Tab-separated table of C-alpha atoms in Angstrom:
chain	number	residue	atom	x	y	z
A	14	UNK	CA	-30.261	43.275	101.500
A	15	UNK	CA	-27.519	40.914	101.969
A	16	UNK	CA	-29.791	37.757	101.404
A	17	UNK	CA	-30.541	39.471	98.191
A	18	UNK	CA	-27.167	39.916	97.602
A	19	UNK	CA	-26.246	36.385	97.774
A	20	UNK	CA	-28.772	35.079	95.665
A	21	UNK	CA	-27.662	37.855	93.002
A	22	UNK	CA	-24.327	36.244	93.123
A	23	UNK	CA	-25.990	32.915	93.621
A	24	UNK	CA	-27.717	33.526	90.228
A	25	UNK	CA	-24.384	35.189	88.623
A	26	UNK	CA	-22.286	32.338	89.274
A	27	UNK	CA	-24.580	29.560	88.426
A	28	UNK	CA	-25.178	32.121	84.666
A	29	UNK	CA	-21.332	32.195	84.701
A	30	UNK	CA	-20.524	28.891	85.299
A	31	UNK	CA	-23.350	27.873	82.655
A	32	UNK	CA	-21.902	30.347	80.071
A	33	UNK	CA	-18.338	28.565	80.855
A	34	UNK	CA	-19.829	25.243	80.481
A	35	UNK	CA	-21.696	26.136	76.921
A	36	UNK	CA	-18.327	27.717	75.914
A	37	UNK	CA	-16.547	24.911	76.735
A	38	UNK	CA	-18.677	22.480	74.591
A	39	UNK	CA	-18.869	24.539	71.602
A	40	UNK	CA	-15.468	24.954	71.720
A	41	UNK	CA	-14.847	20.998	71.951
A	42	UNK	CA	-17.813	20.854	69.215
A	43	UNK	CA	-15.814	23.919	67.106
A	44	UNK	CA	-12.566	21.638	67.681
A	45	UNK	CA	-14.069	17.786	66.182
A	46	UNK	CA	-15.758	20.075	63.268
A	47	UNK	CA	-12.477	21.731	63.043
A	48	UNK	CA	-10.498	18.265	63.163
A	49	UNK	CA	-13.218	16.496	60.452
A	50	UNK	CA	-12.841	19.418	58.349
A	51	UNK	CA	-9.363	19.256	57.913
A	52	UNK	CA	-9.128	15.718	57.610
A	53	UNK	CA	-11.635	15.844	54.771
A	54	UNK	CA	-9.574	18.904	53.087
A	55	UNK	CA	-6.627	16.369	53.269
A	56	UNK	CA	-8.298	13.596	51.761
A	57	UNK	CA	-9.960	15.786	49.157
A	58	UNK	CA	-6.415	16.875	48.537
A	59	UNK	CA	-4.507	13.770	48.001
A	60	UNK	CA	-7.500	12.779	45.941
A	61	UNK	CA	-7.197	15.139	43.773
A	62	UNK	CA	-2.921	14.145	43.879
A	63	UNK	CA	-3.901	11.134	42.795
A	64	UNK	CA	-5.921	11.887	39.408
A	65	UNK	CA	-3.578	14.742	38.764
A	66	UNK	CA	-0.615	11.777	38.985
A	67	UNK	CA	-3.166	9.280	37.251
A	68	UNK	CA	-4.274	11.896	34.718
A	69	UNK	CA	-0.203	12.926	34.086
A	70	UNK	CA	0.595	8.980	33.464
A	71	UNK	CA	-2.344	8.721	31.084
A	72	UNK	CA	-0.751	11.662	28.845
A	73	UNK	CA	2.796	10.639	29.094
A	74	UNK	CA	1.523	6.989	27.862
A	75	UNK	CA	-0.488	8.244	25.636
A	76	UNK	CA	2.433	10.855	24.316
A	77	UNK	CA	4.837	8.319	24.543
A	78	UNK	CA	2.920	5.416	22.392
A	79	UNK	CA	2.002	8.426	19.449
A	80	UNK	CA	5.921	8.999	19.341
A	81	UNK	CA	6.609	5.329	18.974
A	82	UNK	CA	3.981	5.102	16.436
A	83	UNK	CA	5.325	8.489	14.753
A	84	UNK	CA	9.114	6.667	14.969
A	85	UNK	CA	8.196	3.148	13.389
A	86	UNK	CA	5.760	5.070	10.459
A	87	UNK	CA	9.686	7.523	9.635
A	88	UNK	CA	11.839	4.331	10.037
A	89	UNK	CA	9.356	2.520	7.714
A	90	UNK	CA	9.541	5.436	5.314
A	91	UNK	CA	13.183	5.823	5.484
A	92	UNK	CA	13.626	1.892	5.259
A	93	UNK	CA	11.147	2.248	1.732
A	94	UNK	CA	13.133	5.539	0.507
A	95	UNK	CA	16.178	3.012	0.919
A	96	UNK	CA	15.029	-0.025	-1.204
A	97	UNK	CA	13.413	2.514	-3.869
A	98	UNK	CA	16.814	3.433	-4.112
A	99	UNK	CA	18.110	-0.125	-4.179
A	100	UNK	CA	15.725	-0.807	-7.149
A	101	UNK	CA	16.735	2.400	-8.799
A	102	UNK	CA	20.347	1.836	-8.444
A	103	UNK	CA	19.574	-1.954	-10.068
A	104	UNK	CA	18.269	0.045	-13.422
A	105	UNK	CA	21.161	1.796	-13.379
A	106	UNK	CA	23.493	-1.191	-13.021
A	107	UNK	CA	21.530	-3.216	-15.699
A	108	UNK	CA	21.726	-0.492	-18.447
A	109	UNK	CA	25.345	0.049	-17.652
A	110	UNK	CA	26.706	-3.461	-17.751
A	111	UNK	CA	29.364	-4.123	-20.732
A	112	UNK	CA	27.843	-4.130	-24.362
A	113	UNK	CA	28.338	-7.583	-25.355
A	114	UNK	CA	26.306	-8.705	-22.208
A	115	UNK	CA	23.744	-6.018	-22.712
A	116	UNK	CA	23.142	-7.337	-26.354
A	117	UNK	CA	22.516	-10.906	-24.543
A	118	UNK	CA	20.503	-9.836	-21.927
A	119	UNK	CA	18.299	-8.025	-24.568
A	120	UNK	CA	18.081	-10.401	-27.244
A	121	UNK	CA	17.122	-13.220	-24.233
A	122	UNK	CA	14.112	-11.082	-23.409
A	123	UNK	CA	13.334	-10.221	-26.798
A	124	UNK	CA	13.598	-13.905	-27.321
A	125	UNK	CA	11.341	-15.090	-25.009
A	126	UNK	CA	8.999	-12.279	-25.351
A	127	UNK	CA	8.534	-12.808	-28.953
A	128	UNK	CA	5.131	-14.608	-30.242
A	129	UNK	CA	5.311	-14.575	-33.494
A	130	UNK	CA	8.857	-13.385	-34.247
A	131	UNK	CA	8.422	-10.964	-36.821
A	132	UNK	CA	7.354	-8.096	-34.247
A	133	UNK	CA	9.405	-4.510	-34.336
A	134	UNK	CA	11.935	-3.755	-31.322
A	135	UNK	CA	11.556	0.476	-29.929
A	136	UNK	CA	14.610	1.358	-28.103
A	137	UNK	CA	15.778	4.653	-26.609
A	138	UNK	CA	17.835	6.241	-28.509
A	139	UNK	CA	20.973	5.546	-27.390
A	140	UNK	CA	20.364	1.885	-27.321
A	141	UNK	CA	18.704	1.890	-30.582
A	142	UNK	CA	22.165	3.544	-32.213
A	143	UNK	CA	24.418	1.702	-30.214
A	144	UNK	CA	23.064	-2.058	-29.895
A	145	UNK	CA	19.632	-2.263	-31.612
A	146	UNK	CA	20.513	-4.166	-34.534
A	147	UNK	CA	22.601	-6.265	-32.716
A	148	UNK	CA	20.034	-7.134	-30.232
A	149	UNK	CA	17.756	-7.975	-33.369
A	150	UNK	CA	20.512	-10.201	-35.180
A	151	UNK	CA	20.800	-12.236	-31.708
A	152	UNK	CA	17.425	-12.376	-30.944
A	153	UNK	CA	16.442	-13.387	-34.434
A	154	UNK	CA	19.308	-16.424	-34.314
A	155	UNK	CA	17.378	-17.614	-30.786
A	156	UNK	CA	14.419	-17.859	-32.435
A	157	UNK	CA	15.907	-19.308	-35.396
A	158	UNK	CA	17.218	-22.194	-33.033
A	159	UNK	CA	13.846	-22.537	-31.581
A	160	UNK	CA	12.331	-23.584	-35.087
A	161	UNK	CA	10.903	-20.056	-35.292
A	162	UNK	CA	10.873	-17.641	-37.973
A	163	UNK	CA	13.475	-15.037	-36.785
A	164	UNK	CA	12.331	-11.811	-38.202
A	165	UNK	CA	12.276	-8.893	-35.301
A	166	UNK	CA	13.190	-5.663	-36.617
A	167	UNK	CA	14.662	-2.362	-35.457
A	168	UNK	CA	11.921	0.403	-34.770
A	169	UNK	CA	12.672	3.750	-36.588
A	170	UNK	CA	10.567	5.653	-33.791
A	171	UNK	CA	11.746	5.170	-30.392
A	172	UNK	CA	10.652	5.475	-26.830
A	173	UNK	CA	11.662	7.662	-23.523
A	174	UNK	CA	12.916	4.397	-21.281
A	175	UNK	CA	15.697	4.007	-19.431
A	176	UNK	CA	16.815	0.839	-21.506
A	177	UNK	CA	15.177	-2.666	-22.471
A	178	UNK	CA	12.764	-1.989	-25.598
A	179	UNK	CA	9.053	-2.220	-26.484
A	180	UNK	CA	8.133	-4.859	-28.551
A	181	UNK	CA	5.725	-4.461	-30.881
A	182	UNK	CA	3.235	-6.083	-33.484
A	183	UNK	CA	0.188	-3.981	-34.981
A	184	UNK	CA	-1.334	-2.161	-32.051
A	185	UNK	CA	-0.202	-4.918	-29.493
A	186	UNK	CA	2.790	-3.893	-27.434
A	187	UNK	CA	5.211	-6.005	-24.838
A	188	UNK	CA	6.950	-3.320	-22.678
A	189	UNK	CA	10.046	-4.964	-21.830
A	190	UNK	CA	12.199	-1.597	-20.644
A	191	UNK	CA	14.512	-2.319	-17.913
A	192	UNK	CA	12.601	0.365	-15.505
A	193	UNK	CA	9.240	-1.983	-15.875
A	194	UNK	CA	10.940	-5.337	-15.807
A	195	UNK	CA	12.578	-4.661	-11.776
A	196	UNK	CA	9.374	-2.343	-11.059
A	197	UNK	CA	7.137	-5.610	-11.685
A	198	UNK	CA	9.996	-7.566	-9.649
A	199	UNK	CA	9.737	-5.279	-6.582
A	200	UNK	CA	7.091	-6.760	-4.670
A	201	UNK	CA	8.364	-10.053	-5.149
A	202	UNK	CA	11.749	-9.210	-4.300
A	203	UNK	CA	10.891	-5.940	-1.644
A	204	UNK	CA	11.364	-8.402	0.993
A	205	UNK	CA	14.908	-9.897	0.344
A	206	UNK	CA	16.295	-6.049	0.119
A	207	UNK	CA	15.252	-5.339	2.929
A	208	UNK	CA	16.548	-8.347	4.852
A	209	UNK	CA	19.892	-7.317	2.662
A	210	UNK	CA	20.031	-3.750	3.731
A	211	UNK	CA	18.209	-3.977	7.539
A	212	UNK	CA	19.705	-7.111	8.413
């Protein structure tokens, strides 16, 4: 019985000291999967740091270049509200200067503007009560001095314009109002305000 014994415990040991052993090596196995998983979890990780960062610095780029664009498109809207006013605030000035140089400035352009000098001048009212004939009698003595018949008239109809006239033969018309001779100056001159009031 004791022979049996010892090969019992024989048998047990060797079983136990297998079982150890297996243990052992799955739990060194357990450990490297253990180890690679977690160093794949950090690289996964820090990968996905990387296109979050990536991904942020795309949007704040792309955020910051649509606000530049959306601040030069208000600056260039502010800086053409500003020479609109320029040029609307040179109307004003021209039909506001004295009388006597109105009346010149007038009967220059009527002047010049005249083809066959017997045409009609249409003033606003104001201007046609306060300077039309006046404008007439000057224009008609330049044309006079040009060897030209000087025979421009006063209008009894007149027109809604700031200032300047409409001159006028049959259905032909010249509009020579104040508001239409700077508007057909502004792109011309669009560029010399603005070096005047952005310099």
């Amino acid at each position: 019985m004791k022979g049996t014994e010892k090969i019992l415990a024989r048998i047990e040991n060797e079983a136990k000291a297998q079982a150890d052993e297996i243990v052992a090596k799955a739990e060194a196995e357990a450990a490297v999967i253990l180890e690679e998983g977690s160093r794949l979890a950090q690289e996964k990780y820090w990968e996905q740091v990387r296109a979050g960062t990536k991904e942020c610095e795309a949007q704040v780029e792309h955020r910051t270049r649509s606000a530049e664009m959306e601040a030069r498109k208000e600056l260039l809207a502010a800086k053409q509200a500003q020479i609109s006013k320029a040029f609307a605030r040179t109307k004003e000035l021209l039909c506001g200067i004295p009388e006597a140089e109105y009346v010149k400035l007038l009967a220059d352009m009527a002047g010049n503007a005249s083809a066959s000098g017997s045409e009609i001048l249409i003033f606003n009212e104001k201007d046609k009560a306060a300077v039309g004939k006046a404008v007439a009698d000057a224009a008609n003595g330049i044309l006079a001095a040009r060897g030209k018949s000087g025979m421009l008239t006063v209008a009894e109809e007149t027109r809604d314009i700031m200032g300047g006239f409409v001159l006028k033969q049959g259905g032909i018309e010249v509009n020579c109002s104040i508001e239409t001779l700077v508007d057909m100056q502004r792109d011309r001159a669009a560029a010399s305000v603005a070096a005047v009031l952005f310099e």
